[in-house]
Amino acid sequence: MMRKLFLIGVSVTFLFALSSVARADAVSVISSNFNGTSIGAGSTVWFNSHMKVSGLSSNRVTTVNITNVSVSLGGQIYTVPDATVLFSPTAAVASTSFDSVSNRWVTIVPISQAGADPFMTGLGLLVTAGIPGGMNPVIMQATFSSDADISIDWQWSASVYTDFSADYNDLGVLSVDGGGQSGTPENFERFVTGGARGGGGSNFTGSNSATGHVQLTGNPVPEPTTMLLLGTGMAGLALRARKRRKAKINEQA
């Protein structure tokens, strides 16, 4: 009996802990196309994406994770780095950096700029054999999750550069709209050219795709006191079962 109660307790505790860290994920797919300009070998296609977020808390940091990101182009699937976007009530300015160890973009955004198209993730795809104009479809897919109940609208775009850097921290990616479109690699603007979804000139990110929408539900972690009460309750049941078993043995003796 004691063993049975212990196993039940372990199972309940495990399920409770599992639900405490669960997050509602949402997969979103956006299909678009490239313009009629062919892309020469040696160029780089800069795939970039941005979002608008509503429902943020005004007094705590809200985390949005973007994972399992990919681009499908010409029958090939390319993996795009994951991303974490932190919406902070205390951040003074927006910033974007790339963590090469985890292969992840990290962007910090003041809550006041949540609607300024914060940068999500980007991929510099080196073109080795040329891409014909009019490629269709070109598809970006991503999985979104958060620790809060929020609504996200997102888009992707793509532009072409004759020179680019494999070190994403060299790009100087613009974090939010303002003085330029978020996702602009400011340190390489002079190398932009026509192709993908851009026409060159001052179009550093390319035209936006259609809009994808996701609604996320974050699951708060239970308070420590809740877990403590649960553990104490199960321990009490086990102790009671042990006493009953001992009493039964004494009666039989």
PDB file of C-alpha atoms in Angstrom:
ATOM      1  CA  MET A   1       0.000   0.000   0.000  1.00  0.00           C
ATOM      2  CA  MET A   2       2.800   2.348   0.944  1.00  0.00           C
ATOM      3  CA  ARG A   3       4.618   1.659  -2.318  1.00  0.00           C
ATOM      4  CA  LYS A   4       1.415   2.239  -4.291  1.00  0.00           C
ATOM      5  CA  LEU A   5       0.818   5.586  -2.621  1.00  0.00           C
ATOM      6  CA  PHE A   6       4.431   6.562  -3.222  1.00  0.00           C
ATOM      7  CA  LEU A   7       4.167   5.762  -6.930  1.00  0.00           C
ATOM      8  CA  ILE A   8       0.925   7.719  -7.167  1.00  0.00           C
ATOM      9  CA  GLY A   9       2.610  10.623  -5.435  1.00  0.00           C
ATOM     10  CA  VAL A  10       5.567  10.561  -7.787  1.00  0.00           C
ATOM     11  CA  SER A  11       3.260  10.416 -10.804  1.00  0.00           C
ATOM     12  CA  VAL A  12       1.123  13.319  -9.596  1.00  0.00           C
ATOM     13  CA  THR A  13       4.187  15.393  -8.775  1.00  0.00           C
ATOM     14  CA  PHE A  14       5.720  14.683 -12.182  1.00  0.00           C
ATOM     15  CA  LEU A  15       2.550  15.592 -14.049  1.00  0.00           C
ATOM     16  CA  PHE A  16       2.136  18.740 -12.004  1.00  0.00           C
ATOM     17  CA  ALA A  17       5.730  19.793 -12.650  1.00  0.00           C
ATOM     18  CA  LEU A  18       5.392  18.981 -16.335  1.00  0.00           C
ATOM     19  CA  SER A  19       2.333  21.202 -16.666  1.00  0.00           C
ATOM     20  CA  SER A  20       4.166  23.985 -14.865  1.00  0.00           C
ATOM     21  CA  VAL A  21       6.778  24.318 -17.602  1.00  0.00           C
ATOM     22  CA  ALA A  22       4.501  23.650 -20.560  1.00  0.00           C
ATOM     23  CA  ARG A  23       4.130  26.384 -23.126  1.00  0.00           C
ATOM     24  CA  ALA A  24       1.603  26.609 -25.905  1.00  0.00           C
ATOM     25  CA  ASP A  25       3.492  26.551 -29.211  1.00  0.00           C
ATOM     26  CA  ALA A  26       2.110  27.817 -32.492  1.00  0.00           C
ATOM     27  CA  VAL A  27       3.454  26.984 -35.947  1.00  0.00           C
ATOM     28  CA  SER A  28       3.011  29.628 -38.624  1.00  0.00           C
ATOM     29  CA  VAL A  29       3.774  29.368 -42.353  1.00  0.00           C
ATOM     30  CA  ILE A  30       3.974  32.234 -44.860  1.00  0.00           C
ATOM     31  CA  SER A  31       4.307  31.600 -48.594  1.00  0.00           C
ATOM     32  CA  SER A  32       5.406  34.314 -51.013  1.00  0.00           C
ATOM     33  CA  ASN A  33       7.566  34.689 -54.119  1.00  0.00           C
ATOM     34  CA  PHE A  34      10.680  36.376 -55.528  1.00  0.00           C
ATOM     35  CA  ASN A  35      10.568  39.138 -58.122  1.00  0.00           C
ATOM     36  CA  GLY A  36      11.692  38.676 -61.712  1.00  0.00           C
ATOM     37  CA  THR A  37      15.351  39.643 -61.171  1.00  0.00           C
ATOM     38  CA  SER A  38      17.770  36.712 -61.320  1.00  0.00           C
ATOM     39  CA  ILE A  39      20.335  36.358 -58.541  1.00  0.00           C
ATOM     40  CA  GLY A  40      23.921  35.743 -59.551  1.00  0.00           C
ATOM     41  CA  ALA A  41      26.302  33.226 -58.031  1.00  0.00           C
ATOM     42  CA  GLY A  42      28.403  34.668 -55.222  1.00  0.00           C
ATOM     43  CA  SER A  43      25.618  36.965 -54.010  1.00  0.00           C
ATOM     44  CA  THR A  44      23.889  36.574 -50.656  1.00  0.00           C
ATOM     45  CA  VAL A  45      20.152  36.513 -50.101  1.00  0.00           C
ATOM     46  CA  TRP A  46      19.355  38.173 -46.769  1.00  0.00           C
ATOM     47  CA  PHE A  47      16.186  36.564 -45.418  1.00  0.00           C
ATOM     48  CA  ASN A  48      14.862  38.644 -42.532  1.00  0.00           C
ATOM     49  CA  SER A  49      11.694  38.731 -40.461  1.00  0.00           C
ATOM     50  CA  HIS A  50       9.937  40.976 -37.980  1.00  0.00           C
ATOM     51  CA  MET A  51       6.889  40.992 -35.720  1.00  0.00           C
ATOM     52  CA  LYS A  52       4.330  43.138 -33.969  1.00  0.00           C
ATOM     53  CA  VAL A  53       3.261  42.003 -30.487  1.00  0.00           C
ATOM     54  CA  SER A  54       0.239  42.980 -28.417  1.00  0.00           C
ATOM     55  CA  GLY A  55      -0.902  41.984 -24.936  1.00  0.00           C
ATOM     56  CA  LEU A  56       2.445  42.613 -23.231  1.00  0.00           C
ATOM     57  CA  SER A  57       2.726  43.208 -19.507  1.00  0.00           C
ATOM     58  CA  SER A  58       3.825  46.719 -18.558  1.00  0.00           C
ATOM     59  CA  ASN A  59       5.725  45.637 -15.446  1.00  0.00           C
ATOM     60  CA  ARG A  60       7.668  42.497 -16.333  1.00  0.00           C
ATOM     61  CA  VAL A  61       9.821  41.099 -19.124  1.00  0.00           C
ATOM     62  CA  THR A  62       7.980  39.013 -21.707  1.00  0.00           C
ATOM     63  CA  THR A  63       9.955  36.401 -23.635  1.00  0.00           C
ATOM     64  CA  VAL A  64       9.126  35.238 -27.137  1.00  0.00           C
ATOM     65  CA  ASN A  65      11.030  32.292 -28.593  1.00  0.00           C
ATOM     66  CA  ILE A  66      11.108  31.539 -32.307  1.00  0.00           C
ATOM     67  CA  THR A  67      12.370  28.041 -33.133  1.00  0.00           C
ATOM     68  CA  ASN A  68      12.362  25.448 -35.911  1.00  0.00           C
ATOM     69  CA  VAL A  69      12.649  28.237 -38.472  1.00  0.00           C
ATOM     70  CA  SER A  70      13.192  27.264 -42.092  1.00  0.00           C
ATOM     71  CA  VAL A  71      13.054  28.643 -45.622  1.00  0.00           C
ATOM     72  CA  SER A  72      11.944  26.495 -48.538  1.00  0.00           C
ATOM     73  CA  LEU A  73      13.303  27.635 -51.899  1.00  0.00           C
ATOM     74  CA  GLY A  74      13.598  25.800 -55.209  1.00  0.00           C
ATOM     75  CA  GLY A  75      13.014  22.395 -53.668  1.00  0.00           C
ATOM     76  CA  GLN A  76      15.623  22.961 -50.941  1.00  0.00           C
ATOM     77  CA  ILE A  77      14.997  23.612 -47.253  1.00  0.00           C
ATOM     78  CA  TYR A  78      17.396  25.892 -45.386  1.00  0.00           C
ATOM     79  CA  THR A  79      17.585  26.167 -41.601  1.00  0.00           C
ATOM     80  CA  VAL A  80      17.281  29.678 -40.191  1.00  0.00           C
ATOM     81  CA  PRO A  81      18.758  30.460 -36.741  1.00  0.00           C
ATOM     82  CA  ASP A  82      16.439  30.420 -33.734  1.00  0.00           C
ATOM     83  CA  ALA A  83      15.647  33.684 -31.997  1.00  0.00           C
ATOM     84  CA  THR A  84      14.667  35.084 -28.617  1.00  0.00           C
ATOM     85  CA  VAL A  85      12.975  38.461 -28.367  1.00  0.00           C
ATOM     86  CA  LEU A  86      12.737  40.052 -24.913  1.00  0.00           C
ATOM     87  CA  PHE A  87      10.226  42.837 -24.362  1.00  0.00           C
ATOM     88  CA  SER A  88      11.445  44.817 -21.380  1.00  0.00           C
ATOM     89  CA  PRO A  89       9.713  47.569 -19.370  1.00  0.00           C
ATOM     90  CA  THR A  90      13.123  48.904 -18.293  1.00  0.00           C
ATOM     91  CA  ALA A  91      15.176  48.766 -21.511  1.00  0.00           C
ATOM     92  CA  ALA A  92      15.987  52.233 -22.829  1.00  0.00           C
ATOM     93  CA  VAL A  93      16.962  51.258 -26.381  1.00  0.00           C
ATOM     94  CA  ALA A  94      16.470  48.232 -28.623  1.00  0.00           C
ATOM     95  CA  SER A  95      19.448  46.010 -29.438  1.00  0.00           C
ATOM     96  CA  THR A  96      20.162  42.910 -31.518  1.00  0.00           C
ATOM     97  CA  SER A  97      23.060  40.480 -31.246  1.00  0.00           C
ATOM     98  CA  PHE A  98      23.858  36.988 -32.451  1.00  0.00           C
ATOM     99  CA  ASP A  99      24.966  34.196 -30.117  1.00  0.00           C
ATOM    100  CA  SER A 100      27.150  31.953 -32.292  1.00  0.00           C
ATOM    101  CA  VAL A 101      27.405  29.294 -29.574  1.00  0.00           C
ATOM    102  CA  SER A 102      23.646  28.644 -29.488  1.00  0.00           C
ATOM    103  CA  ASN A 103      23.127  29.821 -33.095  1.00  0.00           C
ATOM    104  CA  ARG A 104      20.452  32.242 -31.920  1.00  0.00           C
ATOM    105  CA  TRP A 105      19.499  35.859 -32.514  1.00  0.00           C
ATOM    106  CA  VAL A 106      18.758  37.797 -29.322  1.00  0.00           C
ATOM    107  CA  THR A 107      16.834  41.062 -29.497  1.00  0.00           C
ATOM    108  CA  ILE A 108      15.889  43.263 -26.554  1.00  0.00           C
ATOM    109  CA  VAL A 109      13.013  45.662 -27.160  1.00  0.00           C
ATOM    110  CA  PRO A 110      11.508  48.356 -24.932  1.00  0.00           C
ATOM    111  CA  ILE A 111       7.809  47.605 -24.510  1.00  0.00           C
ATOM    112  CA  SER A 112       7.033  51.026 -25.963  1.00  0.00           C
ATOM    113  CA  GLN A 113       8.486  49.811 -29.297  1.00  0.00           C
ATOM    114  CA  ALA A 114       6.623  46.489 -29.468  1.00  0.00           C
ATOM    115  CA  GLY A 115       4.681  47.802 -32.449  1.00  0.00           C
ATOM    116  CA  ALA A 116       7.766  49.045 -34.318  1.00  0.00           C
ATOM    117  CA  ASP A 117       8.337  45.788 -36.212  1.00  0.00           C
ATOM    118  CA  PRO A 118      11.012  44.312 -33.901  1.00  0.00           C
ATOM    119  CA  PHE A 119      13.504  42.086 -35.723  1.00  0.00           C
ATOM    120  CA  MET A 120      12.971  38.343 -35.267  1.00  0.00           C
ATOM    121  CA  THR A 121      15.532  36.258 -37.133  1.00  0.00           C
ATOM    122  CA  GLY A 122      17.597  36.333 -40.306  1.00  0.00           C
ATOM    123  CA  LEU A 123      19.630  34.116 -42.611  1.00  0.00           C
ATOM    124  CA  GLY A 124      22.370  35.112 -45.032  1.00  0.00           C
ATOM    125  CA  LEU A 125      22.107  32.500 -47.784  1.00  0.00           C
ATOM    126  CA  LEU A 126      25.156  32.391 -50.048  1.00  0.00           C
ATOM    127  CA  VAL A 127      24.099  31.696 -53.632  1.00  0.00           C
ATOM    128  CA  THR A 128      26.469  29.171 -55.213  1.00  0.00           C
ATOM    129  CA  ALA A 129      24.839  28.461 -58.577  1.00  0.00           C
ATOM    130  CA  GLY A 130      22.521  31.382 -59.247  1.00  0.00           C
ATOM    131  CA  ILE A 131      18.761  31.655 -58.727  1.00  0.00           C
ATOM    132  CA  PRO A 132      16.409  32.440 -61.625  1.00  0.00           C
ATOM    133  CA  GLY A 133      13.951  35.297 -61.286  1.00  0.00           C
ATOM    134  CA  GLY A 134      10.319  34.708 -60.372  1.00  0.00           C
ATOM    135  CA  MET A 135      10.964  31.878 -57.913  1.00  0.00           C
ATOM    136  CA  ASN A 136       7.608  30.734 -56.523  1.00  0.00           C
ATOM    137  CA  PRO A 137       6.748  29.625 -53.928  1.00  0.00           C
ATOM    138  CA  VAL A 138       9.269  30.746 -51.322  1.00  0.00           C
ATOM    139  CA  ILE A 139       8.120  29.677 -47.871  1.00  0.00           C
ATOM    140  CA  MET A 140       9.206  30.607 -44.359  1.00  0.00           C
ATOM    141  CA  GLN A 141       7.993  28.575 -41.394  1.00  0.00           C
ATOM    142  CA  ALA A 142       8.524  29.146 -37.673  1.00  0.00           C
ATOM    143  CA  THR A 143       7.335  27.914 -34.283  1.00  0.00           C
ATOM    144  CA  PHE A 144       6.444  30.558 -31.702  1.00  0.00           C
ATOM    145  CA  SER A 145       6.209  30.231 -27.922  1.00  0.00           C
ATOM    146  CA  SER A 146       6.074  32.621 -24.986  1.00  0.00           C
ATOM    147  CA  ASP A 147       5.708  32.851 -21.225  1.00  0.00           C
ATOM    148  CA  ALA A 148       2.698  35.169 -21.610  1.00  0.00           C
ATOM    149  CA  ASP A 149      -0.687  35.422 -23.284  1.00  0.00           C
ATOM    150  CA  ILE A 150       0.137  37.506 -26.343  1.00  0.00           C
ATOM    151  CA  SER A 151      -0.801  38.050 -29.963  1.00  0.00           C
ATOM    152  CA  ILE A 152       1.829  38.160 -32.729  1.00  0.00           C
ATOM    153  CA  ASP A 153       1.657  39.329 -36.335  1.00  0.00           C
ATOM    154  CA  TRP A 154       4.795  38.625 -38.347  1.00  0.00           C
ATOM    155  CA  GLN A 155       6.222  38.965 -41.853  1.00  0.00           C
ATOM    156  CA  TRP A 156       9.384  38.026 -43.709  1.00  0.00           C
ATOM    157  CA  SER A 157      11.252  39.595 -46.588  1.00  0.00           C
ATOM    158  CA  ALA A 158      14.427  39.029 -48.610  1.00  0.00           C
ATOM    159  CA  SER A 159      16.997  41.218 -50.325  1.00  0.00           C
ATOM    160  CA  VAL A 160      20.241  40.579 -52.207  1.00  0.00           C
ATOM    161  CA  TYR A 161      23.784  41.727 -51.404  1.00  0.00           C
ATOM    162  CA  THR A 162      26.918  41.457 -53.540  1.00  0.00           C
ATOM    163  CA  ASP A 163      29.056  41.377 -50.399  1.00  0.00           C
ATOM    164  CA  PHE A 164      28.024  40.156 -46.968  1.00  0.00           C
ATOM    165  CA  SER A 165      29.490  38.758 -43.748  1.00  0.00           C
ATOM    166  CA  ALA A 166      29.199  35.250 -42.350  1.00  0.00           C
ATOM    167  CA  ASP A 167      29.627  36.782 -38.879  1.00  0.00           C
ATOM    168  CA  TYR A 168      26.156  38.113 -38.155  1.00  0.00           C
ATOM    169  CA  ASN A 169      27.459  40.434 -35.451  1.00  0.00           C
ATOM    170  CA  ASP A 170      29.308  42.340 -38.199  1.00  0.00           C
ATOM    171  CA  LEU A 171      26.068  43.220 -39.999  1.00  0.00           C
ATOM    172  CA  GLY A 172      24.769  45.925 -37.669  1.00  0.00           C
ATOM    173  CA  VAL A 173      21.182  44.677 -37.906  1.00  0.00           C
ATOM    174  CA  LEU A 174      18.598  47.351 -37.113  1.00  0.00           C
ATOM    175  CA  SER A 175      16.444  46.124 -34.219  1.00  0.00           C
ATOM    176  CA  VAL A 176      13.265  48.165 -34.779  1.00  0.00           C
ATOM    177  CA  ASP A 177      11.817  50.580 -37.301  1.00  0.00           C
ATOM    178  CA  GLY A 178      13.173  54.096 -37.009  1.00  0.00           C
ATOM    179  CA  GLY A 179      15.719  55.599 -39.363  1.00  0.00           C
ATOM    180  CA  GLY A 180      15.202  52.505 -41.484  1.00  0.00           C
ATOM    181  CA  GLN A 181      13.373  49.197 -41.637  1.00  0.00           C
ATOM    182  CA  SER A 182      14.108  46.675 -38.897  1.00  0.00           C
ATOM    183  CA  GLY A 183      16.292  43.879 -40.223  1.00  0.00           C
ATOM    184  CA  THR A 184      18.445  46.262 -42.253  1.00  0.00           C
ATOM    185  CA  PRO A 185      22.133  45.189 -42.161  1.00  0.00           C
ATOM    186  CA  GLU A 186      23.330  48.787 -41.809  1.00  0.00           C
ATOM    187  CA  ASN A 187      27.033  48.006 -42.156  1.00  0.00           C
ATOM    188  CA  PHE A 188      26.497  46.502 -45.634  1.00  0.00           C
ATOM    189  CA  GLU A 189      23.904  48.839 -47.123  1.00  0.00           C
ATOM    190  CA  ARG A 190      26.250  49.908 -49.944  1.00  0.00           C
ATOM    191  CA  PHE A 191      26.299  46.352 -51.308  1.00  0.00           C
ATOM    192  CA  VAL A 192      22.543  45.942 -51.776  1.00  0.00           C
ATOM    193  CA  THR A 193      21.325  45.097 -55.286  1.00  0.00           C
ATOM    194  CA  GLY A 194      18.110  44.009 -56.968  1.00  0.00           C
ATOM    195  CA  GLY A 195      16.679  40.547 -56.554  1.00  0.00           C
ATOM    196  CA  ALA A 196      14.665  38.284 -54.218  1.00  0.00           C
ATOM    197  CA  ARG A 197      11.986  40.683 -52.912  1.00  0.00           C
ATOM    198  CA  GLY A 198      14.051  43.863 -53.219  1.00  0.00           C
ATOM    199  CA  GLY A 199      14.821  46.326 -55.957  1.00  0.00           C
ATOM    200  CA  GLY A 200      18.167  47.532 -54.622  1.00  0.00           C
ATOM    201  CA  GLY A 201      18.678  51.243 -54.053  1.00  0.00           C
ATOM    202  CA  SER A 202      17.400  52.010 -50.558  1.00  0.00           C
ATOM    203  CA  ASN A 203      15.358  48.822 -50.208  1.00  0.00           C
ATOM    204  CA  PHE A 204      17.688  47.051 -47.809  1.00  0.00           C
ATOM    205  CA  THR A 205      15.320  44.322 -46.582  1.00  0.00           C
ATOM    206  CA  GLY A 206      13.026  43.644 -49.524  1.00  0.00           C
ATOM    207  CA  SER A 207       9.252  43.953 -49.687  1.00  0.00           C
ATOM    208  CA  ASN A 208       7.223  42.348 -46.926  1.00  0.00           C
ATOM    209  CA  SER A 209       5.392  39.074 -47.380  1.00  0.00           C
ATOM    210  CA  ALA A 210       1.806  38.464 -46.350  1.00  0.00           C
ATOM    211  CA  THR A 211       1.171  38.529 -42.588  1.00  0.00           C
ATOM    212  CA  GLY A 212       1.113  35.469 -40.355  1.00  0.00           C
ATOM    213  CA  HIS A 213      -0.792  35.549 -37.070  1.00  0.00           C
ATOM    214  CA  VAL A 214      -0.341  33.492 -33.895  1.00  0.00           C
ATOM    215  CA  GLN A 215      -2.092  33.624 -30.534  1.00  0.00           C
ATOM    216  CA  LEU A 216      -0.004  32.294 -27.661  1.00  0.00           C
ATOM    217  CA  THR A 217      -0.963  31.159 -24.180  1.00  0.00           C
ATOM    218  CA  GLY A 218       1.798  31.098 -21.593  1.00  0.00           C
ATOM    219  CA  ASN A 219       1.548  28.808 -18.573  1.00  0.00           C
ATOM    220  CA  PRO A 220       2.808  30.399 -15.327  1.00  0.00           C
ATOM    221  CA  VAL A 221       5.076  28.315 -13.106  1.00  0.00           C
ATOM    222  CA  PRO A 222       3.287  27.309  -9.869  1.00  0.00           C
ATOM    223  CA  GLU A 223       4.329  29.098  -6.701  1.00  0.00           C
ATOM    224  CA  PRO A 224       6.955  27.256  -4.595  1.00  0.00           C
ATOM    225  CA  THR A 225       4.427  27.019  -1.758  1.00  0.00           C
ATOM    226  CA  THR A 226       2.094  25.053  -4.032  1.00  0.00           C
ATOM    227  CA  MET A 227       4.763  22.482  -4.785  1.00  0.00           C
ATOM    228  CA  LEU A 228       5.733  22.375  -1.087  1.00  0.00           C
ATOM    229  CA  LEU A 229       2.152  21.701  -0.041  1.00  0.00           C
ATOM    230  CA  LEU A 230       1.867  18.969  -2.660  1.00  0.00           C
ATOM    231  CA  GLY A 231       5.064  17.299  -1.483  1.00  0.00           C
ATOM    232  CA  THR A 232       4.069  17.593   2.190  1.00  0.00           C
ATOM    233  CA  GLY A 233       0.665  16.057   1.470  1.00  0.00           C
ATOM    234  CA  MET A 234       2.151  13.038  -0.290  1.00  0.00           C
ATOM    235  CA  ALA A 235       4.691  12.568   2.507  1.00  0.00           C
ATOM    236  CA  GLY A 236       1.845  12.589   5.016  1.00  0.00           C
ATOM    237  CA  LEU A 237      -0.021   9.881   3.102  1.00  0.00           C
ATOM    238  CA  ALA A 238       3.085   7.719   2.966  1.00  0.00           C
ATOM    239  CA  LEU A 239       3.701   8.154   6.713  1.00  0.00           C
ATOM    240  CA  ARG A 240       0.093   7.258   7.517  1.00  0.00           C
ATOM    241  CA  ALA A 241       0.316   4.117   5.372  1.00  0.00           C
ATOM    242  CA  ARG A 242       3.524   3.124   7.127  1.00  0.00           C
ATOM    243  CA  LYS A 243       1.933   3.462  10.559  1.00  0.00           C
ATOM    244  CA  ARG A 244      -1.063   1.375   9.489  1.00  0.00           C
ATOM    245  CA  ARG A 245       1.203  -1.340   8.133  1.00  0.00           C
ATOM    246  CA  LYS A 246       3.237  -1.396  11.346  1.00  0.00           C
ATOM    247  CA  ALA A 247       0.100  -1.613  13.459  1.00  0.00           C
ATOM    248  CA  LYS A 248      -1.196  -4.532  11.368  1.00  0.00           C
ATOM    249  CA  ILE A 249       2.083  -6.403  11.802  1.00  0.00           C
ATOM    250  CA  ASN A 250       1.931  -5.885  15.591  1.00  0.00           C
ATOM    251  CA  GLU A 251      -1.653  -7.227  15.687  1.00  0.00           C
ATOM    252  CA  GLN A 252      -0.641 -10.331  13.774  1.00  0.00           C
ATOM    253  CA  ALA A 253       2.268 -10.900  16.153  1.00  0.00           C
TER     254      ALA A 253
END
